[in-house]
mmCIF file of C-alpha atoms in Angstrom:
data_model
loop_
_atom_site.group_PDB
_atom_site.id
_atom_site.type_symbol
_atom_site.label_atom_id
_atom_site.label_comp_id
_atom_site.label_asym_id
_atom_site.label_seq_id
_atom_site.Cartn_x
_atom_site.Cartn_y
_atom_site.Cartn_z
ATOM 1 C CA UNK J 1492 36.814 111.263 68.976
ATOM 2 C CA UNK J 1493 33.689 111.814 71.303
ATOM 3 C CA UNK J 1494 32.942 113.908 73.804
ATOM 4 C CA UNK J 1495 33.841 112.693 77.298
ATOM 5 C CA UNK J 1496 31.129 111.256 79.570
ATOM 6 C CA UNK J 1497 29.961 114.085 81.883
ATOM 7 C CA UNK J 1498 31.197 112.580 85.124
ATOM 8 C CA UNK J 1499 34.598 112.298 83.523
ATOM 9 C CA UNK J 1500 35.195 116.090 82.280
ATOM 10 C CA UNK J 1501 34.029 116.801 85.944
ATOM 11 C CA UNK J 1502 36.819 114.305 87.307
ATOM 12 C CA UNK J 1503 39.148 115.996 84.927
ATOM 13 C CA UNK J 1504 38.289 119.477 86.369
ATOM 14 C CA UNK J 1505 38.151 118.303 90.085
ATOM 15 C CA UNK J 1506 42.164 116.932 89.406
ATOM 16 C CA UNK J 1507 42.677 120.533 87.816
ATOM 17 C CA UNK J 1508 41.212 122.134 90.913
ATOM 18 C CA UNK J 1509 42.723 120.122 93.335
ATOM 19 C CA UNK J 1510 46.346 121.437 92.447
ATOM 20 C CA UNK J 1511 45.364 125.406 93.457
ATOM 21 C CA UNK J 1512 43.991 126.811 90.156
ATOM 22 C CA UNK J 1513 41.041 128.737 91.069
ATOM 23 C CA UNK J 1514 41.311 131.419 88.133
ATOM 24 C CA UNK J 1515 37.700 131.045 86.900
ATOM 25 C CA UNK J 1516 38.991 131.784 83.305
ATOM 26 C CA UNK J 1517 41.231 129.107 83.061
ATOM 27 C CA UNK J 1518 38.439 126.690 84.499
ATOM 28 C CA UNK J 1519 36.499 127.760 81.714
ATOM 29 C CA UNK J 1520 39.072 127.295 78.883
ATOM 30 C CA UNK J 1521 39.756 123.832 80.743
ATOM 31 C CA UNK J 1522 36.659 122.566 80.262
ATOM 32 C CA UNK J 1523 35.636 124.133 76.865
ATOM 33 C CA UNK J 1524 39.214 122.535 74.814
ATOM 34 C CA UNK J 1525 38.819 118.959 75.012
ATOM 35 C CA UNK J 1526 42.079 117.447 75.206
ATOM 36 C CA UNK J 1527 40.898 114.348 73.772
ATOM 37 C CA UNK J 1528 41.921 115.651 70.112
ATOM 38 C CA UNK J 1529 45.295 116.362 71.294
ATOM 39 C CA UNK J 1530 46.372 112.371 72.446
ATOM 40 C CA UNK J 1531 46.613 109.848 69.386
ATOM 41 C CA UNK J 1532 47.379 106.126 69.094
ATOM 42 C CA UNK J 1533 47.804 104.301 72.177
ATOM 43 C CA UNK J 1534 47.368 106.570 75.133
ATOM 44 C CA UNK J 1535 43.730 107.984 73.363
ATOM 45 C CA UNK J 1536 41.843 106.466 76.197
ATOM 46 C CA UNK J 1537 44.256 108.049 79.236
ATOM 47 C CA UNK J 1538 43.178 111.848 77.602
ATOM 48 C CA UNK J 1539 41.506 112.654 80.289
ATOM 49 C CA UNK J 1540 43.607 111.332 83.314
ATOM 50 C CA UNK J 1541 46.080 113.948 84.961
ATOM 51 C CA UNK J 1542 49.060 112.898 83.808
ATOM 52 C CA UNK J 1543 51.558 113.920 80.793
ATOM 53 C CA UNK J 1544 51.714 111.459 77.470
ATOM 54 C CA UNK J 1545 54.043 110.468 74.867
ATOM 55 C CA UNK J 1546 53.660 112.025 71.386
ATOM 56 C CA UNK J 1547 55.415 112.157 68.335
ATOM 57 C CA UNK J 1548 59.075 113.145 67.570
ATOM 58 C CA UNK J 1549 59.837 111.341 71.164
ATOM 59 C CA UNK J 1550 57.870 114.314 73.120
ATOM 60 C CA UNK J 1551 55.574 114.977 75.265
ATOM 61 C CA UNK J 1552 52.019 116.179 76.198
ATOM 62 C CA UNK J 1553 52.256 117.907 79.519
ATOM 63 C CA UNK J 1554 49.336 116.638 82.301
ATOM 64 C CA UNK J 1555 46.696 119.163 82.718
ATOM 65 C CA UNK J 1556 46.969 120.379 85.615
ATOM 66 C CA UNK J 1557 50.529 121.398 85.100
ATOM 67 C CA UNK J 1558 49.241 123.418 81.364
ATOM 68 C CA UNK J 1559 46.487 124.808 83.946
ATOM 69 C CA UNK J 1560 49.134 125.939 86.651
ATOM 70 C CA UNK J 1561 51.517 127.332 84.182
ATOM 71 C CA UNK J 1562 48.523 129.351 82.738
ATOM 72 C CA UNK J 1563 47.182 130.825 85.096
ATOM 73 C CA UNK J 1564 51.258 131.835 86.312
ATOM 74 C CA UNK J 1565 50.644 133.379 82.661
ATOM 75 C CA UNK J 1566 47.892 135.961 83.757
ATOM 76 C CA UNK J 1567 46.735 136.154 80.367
ATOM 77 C CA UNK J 1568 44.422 139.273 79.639
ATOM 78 C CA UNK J 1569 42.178 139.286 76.525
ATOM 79 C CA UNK J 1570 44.109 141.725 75.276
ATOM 80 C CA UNK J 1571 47.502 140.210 75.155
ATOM 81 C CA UNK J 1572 49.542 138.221 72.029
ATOM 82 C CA UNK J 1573 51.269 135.392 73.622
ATOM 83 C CA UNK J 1574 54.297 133.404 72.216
ATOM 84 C CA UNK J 1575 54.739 129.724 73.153
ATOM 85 C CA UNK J 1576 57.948 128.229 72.613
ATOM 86 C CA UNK J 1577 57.224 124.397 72.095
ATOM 87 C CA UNK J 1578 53.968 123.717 70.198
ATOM 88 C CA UNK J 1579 54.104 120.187 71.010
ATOM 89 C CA UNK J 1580 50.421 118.613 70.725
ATOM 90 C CA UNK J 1581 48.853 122.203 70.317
ATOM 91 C CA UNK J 1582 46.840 121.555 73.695
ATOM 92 C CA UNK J 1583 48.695 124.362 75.571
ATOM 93 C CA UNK J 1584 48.395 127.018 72.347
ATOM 94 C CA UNK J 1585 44.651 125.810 71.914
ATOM 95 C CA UNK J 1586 43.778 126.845 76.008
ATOM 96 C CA UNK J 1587 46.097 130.553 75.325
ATOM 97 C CA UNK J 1588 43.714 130.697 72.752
ATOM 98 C CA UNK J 1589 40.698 130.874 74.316
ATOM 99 C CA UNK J 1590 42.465 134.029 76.952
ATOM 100 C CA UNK J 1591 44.225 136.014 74.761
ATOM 101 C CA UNK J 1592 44.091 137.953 71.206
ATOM 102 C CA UNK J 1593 46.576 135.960 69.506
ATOM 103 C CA UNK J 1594 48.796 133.096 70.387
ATOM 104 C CA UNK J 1595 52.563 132.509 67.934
ATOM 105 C CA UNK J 1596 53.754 129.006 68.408
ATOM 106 C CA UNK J 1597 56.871 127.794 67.638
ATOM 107 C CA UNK J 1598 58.405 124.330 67.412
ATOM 108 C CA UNK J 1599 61.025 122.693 66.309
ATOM 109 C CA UNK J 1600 59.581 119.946 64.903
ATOM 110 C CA UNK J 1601 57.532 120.301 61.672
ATOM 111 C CA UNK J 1602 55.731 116.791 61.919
ATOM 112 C CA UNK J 1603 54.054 118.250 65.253
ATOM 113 C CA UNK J 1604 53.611 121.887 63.854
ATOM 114 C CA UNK J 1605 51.073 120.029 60.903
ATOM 115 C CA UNK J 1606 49.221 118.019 63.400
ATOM 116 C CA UNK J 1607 48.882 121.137 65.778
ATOM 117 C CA UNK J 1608 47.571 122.900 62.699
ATOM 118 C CA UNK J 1609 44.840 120.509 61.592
ATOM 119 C CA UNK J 1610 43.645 120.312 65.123
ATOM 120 C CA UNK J 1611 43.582 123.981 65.570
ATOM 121 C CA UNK J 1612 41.744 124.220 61.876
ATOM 122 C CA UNK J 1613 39.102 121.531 62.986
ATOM 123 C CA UNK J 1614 38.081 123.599 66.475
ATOM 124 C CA UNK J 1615 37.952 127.062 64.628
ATOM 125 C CA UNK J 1616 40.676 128.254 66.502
ATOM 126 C CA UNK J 1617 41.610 131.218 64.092
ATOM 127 C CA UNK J 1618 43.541 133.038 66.279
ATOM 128 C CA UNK J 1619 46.505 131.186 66.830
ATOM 129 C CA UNK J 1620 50.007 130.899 64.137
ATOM 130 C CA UNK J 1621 51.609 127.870 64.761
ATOM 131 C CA UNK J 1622 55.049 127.625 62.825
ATOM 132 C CA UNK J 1623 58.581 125.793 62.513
ATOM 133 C CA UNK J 1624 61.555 127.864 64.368
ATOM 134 C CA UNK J 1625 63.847 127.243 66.514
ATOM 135 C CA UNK J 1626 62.219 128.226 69.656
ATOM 136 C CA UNK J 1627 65.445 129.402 71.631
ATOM 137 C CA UNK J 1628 65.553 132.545 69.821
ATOM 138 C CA UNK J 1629 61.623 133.214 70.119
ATOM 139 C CA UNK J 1630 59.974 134.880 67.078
ATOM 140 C CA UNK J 1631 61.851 138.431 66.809
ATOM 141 C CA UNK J 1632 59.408 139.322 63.448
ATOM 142 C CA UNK J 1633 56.799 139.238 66.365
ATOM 143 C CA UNK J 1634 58.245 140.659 69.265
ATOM 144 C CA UNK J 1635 57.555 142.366 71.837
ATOM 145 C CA UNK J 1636 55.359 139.972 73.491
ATOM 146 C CA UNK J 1637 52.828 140.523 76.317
ATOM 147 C CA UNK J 1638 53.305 136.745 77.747
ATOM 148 C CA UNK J 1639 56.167 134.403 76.889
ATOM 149 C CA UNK J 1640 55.475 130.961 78.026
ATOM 150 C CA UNK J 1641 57.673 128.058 77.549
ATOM 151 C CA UNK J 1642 56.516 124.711 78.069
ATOM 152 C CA UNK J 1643 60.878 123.484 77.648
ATOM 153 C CA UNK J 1644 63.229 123.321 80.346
ATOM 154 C CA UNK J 1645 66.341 125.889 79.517
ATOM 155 C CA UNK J 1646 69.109 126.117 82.132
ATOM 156 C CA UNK J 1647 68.351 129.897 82.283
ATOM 157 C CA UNK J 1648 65.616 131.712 80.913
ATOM 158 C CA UNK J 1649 67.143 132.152 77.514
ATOM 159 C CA UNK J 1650 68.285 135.446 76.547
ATOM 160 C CA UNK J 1651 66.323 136.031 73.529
ATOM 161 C CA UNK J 1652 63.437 135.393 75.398
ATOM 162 C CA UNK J 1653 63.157 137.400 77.973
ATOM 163 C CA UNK J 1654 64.364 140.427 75.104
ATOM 164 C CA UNK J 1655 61.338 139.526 73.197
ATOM 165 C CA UNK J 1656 59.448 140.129 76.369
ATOM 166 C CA UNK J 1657 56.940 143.751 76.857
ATOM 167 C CA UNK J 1658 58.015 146.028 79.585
ATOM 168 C CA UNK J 1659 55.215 144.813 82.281
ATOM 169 C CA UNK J 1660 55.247 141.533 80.894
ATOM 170 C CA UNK J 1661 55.300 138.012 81.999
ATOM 171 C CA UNK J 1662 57.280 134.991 81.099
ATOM 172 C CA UNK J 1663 56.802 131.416 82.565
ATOM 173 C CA UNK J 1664 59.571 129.161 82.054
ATOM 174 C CA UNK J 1665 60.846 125.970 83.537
ATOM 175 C CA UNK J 1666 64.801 125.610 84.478
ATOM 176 C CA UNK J 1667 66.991 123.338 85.836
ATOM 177 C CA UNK J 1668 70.246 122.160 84.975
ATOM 178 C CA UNK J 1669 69.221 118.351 84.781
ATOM 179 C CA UNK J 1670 65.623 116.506 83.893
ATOM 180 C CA UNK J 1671 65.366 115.584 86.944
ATOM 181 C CA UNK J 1672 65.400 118.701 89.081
ATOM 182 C CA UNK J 1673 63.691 121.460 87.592
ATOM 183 C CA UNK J 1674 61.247 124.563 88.861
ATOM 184 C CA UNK J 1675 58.638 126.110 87.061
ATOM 185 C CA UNK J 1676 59.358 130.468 87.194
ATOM 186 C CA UNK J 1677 57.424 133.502 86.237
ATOM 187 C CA UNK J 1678 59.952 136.470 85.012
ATOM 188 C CA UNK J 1679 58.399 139.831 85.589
ATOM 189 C CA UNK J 1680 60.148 142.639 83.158
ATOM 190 C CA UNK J 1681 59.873 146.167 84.681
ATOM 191 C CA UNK J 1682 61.270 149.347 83.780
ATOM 192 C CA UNK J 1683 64.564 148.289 85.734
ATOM 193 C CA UNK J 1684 64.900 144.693 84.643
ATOM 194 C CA UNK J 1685 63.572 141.288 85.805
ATOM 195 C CA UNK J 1686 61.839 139.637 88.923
ATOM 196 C CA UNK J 1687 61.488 136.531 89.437
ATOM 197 C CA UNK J 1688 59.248 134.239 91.571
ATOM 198 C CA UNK J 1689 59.387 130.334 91.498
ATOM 199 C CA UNK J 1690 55.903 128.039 91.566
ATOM 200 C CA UNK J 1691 56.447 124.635 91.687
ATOM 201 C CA UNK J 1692 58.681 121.729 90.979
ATOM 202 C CA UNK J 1693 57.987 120.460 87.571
ATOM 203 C CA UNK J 1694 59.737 117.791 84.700
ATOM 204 C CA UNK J 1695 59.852 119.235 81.229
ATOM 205 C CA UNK J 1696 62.230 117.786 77.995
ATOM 206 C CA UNK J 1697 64.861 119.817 77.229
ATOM 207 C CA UNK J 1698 64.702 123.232 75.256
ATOM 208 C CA UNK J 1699 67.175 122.120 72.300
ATOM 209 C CA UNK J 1700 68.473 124.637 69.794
ATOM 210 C CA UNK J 1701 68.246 124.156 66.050
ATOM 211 C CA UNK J 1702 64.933 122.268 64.032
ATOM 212 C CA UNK J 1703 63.811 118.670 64.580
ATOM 213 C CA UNK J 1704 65.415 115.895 61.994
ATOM 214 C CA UNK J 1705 61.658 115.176 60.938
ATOM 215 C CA UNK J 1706 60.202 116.146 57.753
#
């Protein structure tokens, strides 16, 4: 796929910054992953509007300016290893990439873990390990993580989770008990347990246990 036109990355960016993300590293990752890669078949030419697309295996990629919100909830430092539960396109492991040391993504689909992979391969993104797992219980091989981000709605943040998660560090996670009504939260973990703060309303699938029937 080819690059966008210049005045559309800077339409793309103006949507981004027009929803409150001002963290200038985030900007930067923004505009230097093109999410063009990312959306195949049909909705190829809508990569670049703000909104969220279909993909395979009946999900979803999520609209930019929701990865960029949910990122910079993330406060990602250079130094950190991040785990994202929900690999989806890759788009939101590919931006992690360019904040932190290493990314671990998990899905439960394998069809979408391969694409992610190829993708990832292609823009000499090295630092991220994109895997099948069942995402609900994280990646305890891997734990503890500095940032847990989950780009699935759970009722609660799941248990597993937030165990997997460094003292000092941050998970954001959307719940809600329906598809409809849902809010985005950042979990702090302290010494004494868990704070939490909500951002915004937001519409994710559902975080399902188990793997994906797709080979």
């Amino acid at each position: 796929m080819t690059e966008p036109a210049p005045e559309t990355k800077m339409q793309f960016l103006f949507a981004i910054r027009s929803k409150g993300v001002t963290d200038r590293r985030v900007l930067n990752a923004m505009e230097e992953i093109d999410r063009g890669p990312f959306v195949r078949g049909l909705f190829s030419e809508r990569a670049y509007e703000d909104m969220p697309l279909p993909i395979a295996c009946g999900q979803t990629i999520s609209q930019p300016s929701v990865v960029a919100i949910m990122t910079q909830a993330l406060q990602v430092s250079p130094r950190d290893k991040v785990l994202e539960v929900g690999t989806g396109s890759g788009y939101q492991a590919a931006i992690l990439s360019k904040l932190a040391r290493r990314v671990y993504t998990v899905d439960r689909h394998m069809r979408l873990v391969r694409e992610a992979r190829v993708i990832f391969e292609a823009q000499g993104l090295v630092n991220i390990t994109a895997m099948t797992a069942d995402g609900s219980h994280g990646l305890p091989e891997q734990a503890p993580f500095d940032r847990i981000i989950v780009t699935a709605a759970a009722e609660d943040p799941p248990g597993p989770l937030l165990a997997q998660l460094k003292i000092g560090g941050i998970m954001v996670v959307p719940v809600g008990q329906s598809d409809t009504v849902q809010t985005l939260i950042r979990v702090r973990r302290g010494e004494d347990g868990f704070e939490y703060d909500e951002i915004r309303p937001v519409r994710f699938v559902p975080l399902l246990e188990g793997l994906g029937q797709d080979s």
